[in-house]
GROMACS .gro file of C-alpha atoms in nm:
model
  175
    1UNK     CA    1   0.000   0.000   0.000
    2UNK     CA    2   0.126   0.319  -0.137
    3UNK     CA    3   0.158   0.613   0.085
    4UNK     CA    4   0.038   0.880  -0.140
    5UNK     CA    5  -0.314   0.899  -0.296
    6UNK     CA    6  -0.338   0.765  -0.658
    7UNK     CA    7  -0.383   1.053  -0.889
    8UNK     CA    8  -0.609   0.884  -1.098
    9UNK     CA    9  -0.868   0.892  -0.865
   10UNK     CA   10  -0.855   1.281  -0.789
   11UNK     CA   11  -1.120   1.353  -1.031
   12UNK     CA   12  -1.454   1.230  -1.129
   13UNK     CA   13  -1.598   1.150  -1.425
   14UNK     CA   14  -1.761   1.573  -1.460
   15UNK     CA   15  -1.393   1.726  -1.417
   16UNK     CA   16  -1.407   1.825  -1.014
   17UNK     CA   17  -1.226   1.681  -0.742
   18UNK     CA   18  -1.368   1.366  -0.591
   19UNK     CA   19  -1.411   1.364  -0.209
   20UNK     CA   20  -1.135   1.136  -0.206
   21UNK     CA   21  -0.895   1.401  -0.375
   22UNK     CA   22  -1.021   1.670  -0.119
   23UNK     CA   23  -0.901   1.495   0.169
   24UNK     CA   24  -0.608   1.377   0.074
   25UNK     CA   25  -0.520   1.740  -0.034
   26UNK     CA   26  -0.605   1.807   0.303
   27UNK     CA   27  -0.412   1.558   0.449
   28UNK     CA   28  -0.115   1.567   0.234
   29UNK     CA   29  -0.091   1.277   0.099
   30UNK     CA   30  -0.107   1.374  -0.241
   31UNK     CA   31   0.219   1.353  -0.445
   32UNK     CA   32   0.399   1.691  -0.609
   33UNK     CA   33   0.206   1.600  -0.947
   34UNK     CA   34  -0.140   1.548  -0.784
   35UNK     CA   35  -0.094   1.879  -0.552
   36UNK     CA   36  -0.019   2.076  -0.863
   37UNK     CA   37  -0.316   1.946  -1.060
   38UNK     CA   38  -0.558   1.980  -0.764
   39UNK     CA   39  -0.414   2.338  -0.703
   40UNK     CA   40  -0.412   2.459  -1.072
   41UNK     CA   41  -0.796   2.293  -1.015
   42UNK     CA   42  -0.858   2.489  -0.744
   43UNK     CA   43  -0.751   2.814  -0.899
   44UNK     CA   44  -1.034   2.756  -1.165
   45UNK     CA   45  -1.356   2.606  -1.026
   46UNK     CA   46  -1.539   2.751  -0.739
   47UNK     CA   47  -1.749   2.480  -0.677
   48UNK     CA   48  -1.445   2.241  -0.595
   49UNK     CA   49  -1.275   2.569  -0.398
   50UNK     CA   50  -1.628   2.593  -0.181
   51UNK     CA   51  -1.647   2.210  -0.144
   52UNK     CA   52  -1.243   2.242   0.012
   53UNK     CA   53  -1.274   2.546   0.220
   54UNK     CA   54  -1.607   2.376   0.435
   55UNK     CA   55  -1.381   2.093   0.452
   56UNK     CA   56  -1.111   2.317   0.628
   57UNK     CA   57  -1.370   2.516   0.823
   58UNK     CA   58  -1.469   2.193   0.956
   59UNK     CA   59  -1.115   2.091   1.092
   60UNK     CA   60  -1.069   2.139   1.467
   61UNK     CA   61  -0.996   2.544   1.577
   62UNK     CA   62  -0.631   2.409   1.631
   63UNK     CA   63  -0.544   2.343   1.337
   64UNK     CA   64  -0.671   2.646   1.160
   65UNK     CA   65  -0.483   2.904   1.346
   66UNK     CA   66  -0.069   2.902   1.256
   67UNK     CA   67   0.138   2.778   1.548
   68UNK     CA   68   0.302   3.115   1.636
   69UNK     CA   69   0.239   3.470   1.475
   70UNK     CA   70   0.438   3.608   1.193
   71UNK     CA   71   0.356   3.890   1.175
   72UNK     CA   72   0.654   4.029   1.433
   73UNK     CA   73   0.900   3.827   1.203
   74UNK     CA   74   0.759   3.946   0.872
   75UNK     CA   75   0.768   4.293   1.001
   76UNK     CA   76   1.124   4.248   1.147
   77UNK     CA   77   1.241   4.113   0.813
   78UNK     CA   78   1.031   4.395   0.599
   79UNK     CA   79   1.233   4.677   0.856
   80UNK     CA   80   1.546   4.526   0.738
   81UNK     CA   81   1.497   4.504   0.390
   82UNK     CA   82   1.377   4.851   0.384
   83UNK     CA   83   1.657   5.003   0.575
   84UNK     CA   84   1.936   4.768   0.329
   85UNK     CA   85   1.758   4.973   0.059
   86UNK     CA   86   1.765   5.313   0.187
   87UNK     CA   87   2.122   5.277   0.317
   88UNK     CA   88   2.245   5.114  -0.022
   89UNK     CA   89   2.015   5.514  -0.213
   90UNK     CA   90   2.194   5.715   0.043
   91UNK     CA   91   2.572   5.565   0.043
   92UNK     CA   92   2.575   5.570  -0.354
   93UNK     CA   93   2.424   5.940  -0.343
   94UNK     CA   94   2.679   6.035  -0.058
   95UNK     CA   95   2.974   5.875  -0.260
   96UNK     CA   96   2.864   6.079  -0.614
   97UNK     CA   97   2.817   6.410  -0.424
   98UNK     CA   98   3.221   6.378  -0.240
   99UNK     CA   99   3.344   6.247  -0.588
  100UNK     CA  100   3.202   6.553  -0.706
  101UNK     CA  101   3.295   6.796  -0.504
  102UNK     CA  102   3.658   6.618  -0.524
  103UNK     CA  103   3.658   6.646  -0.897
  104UNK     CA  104   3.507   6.994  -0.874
  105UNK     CA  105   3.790   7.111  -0.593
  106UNK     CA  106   4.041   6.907  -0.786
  107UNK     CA  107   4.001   7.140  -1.136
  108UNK     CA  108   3.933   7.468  -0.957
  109UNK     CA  109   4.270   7.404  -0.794
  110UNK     CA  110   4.444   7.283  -1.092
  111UNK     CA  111   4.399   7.548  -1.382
  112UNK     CA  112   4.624   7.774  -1.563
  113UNK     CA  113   4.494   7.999  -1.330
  114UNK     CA  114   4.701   7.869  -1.049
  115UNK     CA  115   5.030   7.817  -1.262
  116UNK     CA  116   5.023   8.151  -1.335
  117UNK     CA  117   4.927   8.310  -1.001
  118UNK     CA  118   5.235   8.066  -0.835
  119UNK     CA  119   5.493   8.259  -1.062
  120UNK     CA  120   5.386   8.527  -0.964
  121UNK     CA  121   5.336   8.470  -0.573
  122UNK     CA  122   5.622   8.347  -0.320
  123UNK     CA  123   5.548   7.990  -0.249
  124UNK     CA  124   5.297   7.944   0.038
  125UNK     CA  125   5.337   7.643   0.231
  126UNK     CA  126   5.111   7.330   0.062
  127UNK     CA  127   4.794   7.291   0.285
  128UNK     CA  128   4.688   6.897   0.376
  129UNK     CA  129   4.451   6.711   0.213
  130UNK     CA  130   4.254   6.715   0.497
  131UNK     CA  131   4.286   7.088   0.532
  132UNK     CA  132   4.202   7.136   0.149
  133UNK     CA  133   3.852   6.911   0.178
  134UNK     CA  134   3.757   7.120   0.486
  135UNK     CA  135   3.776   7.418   0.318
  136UNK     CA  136   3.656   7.338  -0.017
  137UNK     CA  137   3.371   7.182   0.181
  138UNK     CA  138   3.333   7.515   0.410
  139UNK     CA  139   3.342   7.685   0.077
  140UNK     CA  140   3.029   7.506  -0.052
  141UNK     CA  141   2.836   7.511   0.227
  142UNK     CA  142   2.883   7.874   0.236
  143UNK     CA  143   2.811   7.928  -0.110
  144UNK     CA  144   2.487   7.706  -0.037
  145UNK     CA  145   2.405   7.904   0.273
  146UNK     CA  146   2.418   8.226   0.060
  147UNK     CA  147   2.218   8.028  -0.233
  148UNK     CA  148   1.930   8.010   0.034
  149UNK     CA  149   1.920   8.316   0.139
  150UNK     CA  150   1.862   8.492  -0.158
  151UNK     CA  151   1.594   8.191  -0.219
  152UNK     CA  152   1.426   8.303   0.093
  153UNK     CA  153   1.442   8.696   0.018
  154UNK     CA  154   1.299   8.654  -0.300
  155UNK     CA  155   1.019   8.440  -0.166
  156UNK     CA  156   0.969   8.695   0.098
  157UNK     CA  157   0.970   8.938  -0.170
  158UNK     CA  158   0.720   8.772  -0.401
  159UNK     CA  159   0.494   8.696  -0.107
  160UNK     CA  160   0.508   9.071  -0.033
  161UNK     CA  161   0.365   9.182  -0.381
  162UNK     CA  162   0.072   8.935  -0.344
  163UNK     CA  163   0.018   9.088   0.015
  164UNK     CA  164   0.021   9.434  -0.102
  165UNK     CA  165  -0.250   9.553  -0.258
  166UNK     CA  166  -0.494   9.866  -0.341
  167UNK     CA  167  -0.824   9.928  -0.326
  168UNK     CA  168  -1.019   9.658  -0.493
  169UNK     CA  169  -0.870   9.377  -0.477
  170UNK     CA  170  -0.637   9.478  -0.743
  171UNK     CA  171  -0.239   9.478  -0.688
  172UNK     CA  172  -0.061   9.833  -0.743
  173UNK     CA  173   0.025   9.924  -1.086
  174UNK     CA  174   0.420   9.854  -1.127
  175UNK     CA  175   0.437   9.557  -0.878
   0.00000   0.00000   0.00000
């Protein structure tokens, strides 16, 4: 006696899954073949997908729930993922903006410019590298804290004009 179910008794002679076939899906004693078939079946025919889910609603509460709850685990596991995927967007976009502002420092630093302003000057002792990033970087963010503030005093301005206005509703002629 075979441990599995014979697959050629999983369906009857109309197409649906035999009673049979039901319980041994159930029960798991169907082989990979006759799982697939009566799955792919399932996906299909309500009446056989009806016929299985009273059969489950009519197994005992304990064996309806899952052992232990996922959902902690699933969340844990979705936290991580997402993190590994913001922290993979904001290393590469980290990397491009120092390799940029190396690149940019590197060709400000290195023009004719400089060869020409050297012969000229006496020779100034070479700053570190560490010395050079720190103030090419204090350079940006100064040039970026300047950026913003004329963002912000033309937005104040703008929001001025629509806040000044005459009799009617209408702004003043020239603004």
């Amino acid at each position: 006696m075979s441990l599995y179910f014979d697959n050629n008794d999983l369906f009857d002679a109309d197409g649906h899954l035999t009673d049979d076939g039901l319980y041994a899906l159930k029960d798991g004693t169907l082989d990979d073949l006759g799982a697939l078939e009566a799955a792919e079946h399932l996906s299909f025919c309500d009446y056989c997908l009806l016929r299985y889910t009273e059969l489950i609603d009519a197994a005992p509460a304990c064996l309806q729930q899952p052992m232990r709850d996922l959902i902690p685990q699933v969340q844990n596991l979705m936290r991580l993922r997402r993190f590994r995927i913001m922290t993979n967007r904001y290393v590469s976009a980290a990397a491009a903006v120092v390799l940029c502002f190396m690149l940019w420092g590197f060709v400000s630093m290195g023009g004719s410019q400089r060869a020409a302003q050297r012969a000229i000057q006496p020779a100034e002792p070479r700053a570190s590298f560490g010395q050079w990033v720190n103030a090419t970087v204090g350079d940006f963010y100064t040039g970026l804290g300047d950026a913003f503030d004329q963002f912000t005093q033309a937005a104040g301005n703008g929001l001025a004009q629509l806040q000044h206005k005459d009799d009617g509703g209408q702004p003043a002629k020239g603004d």
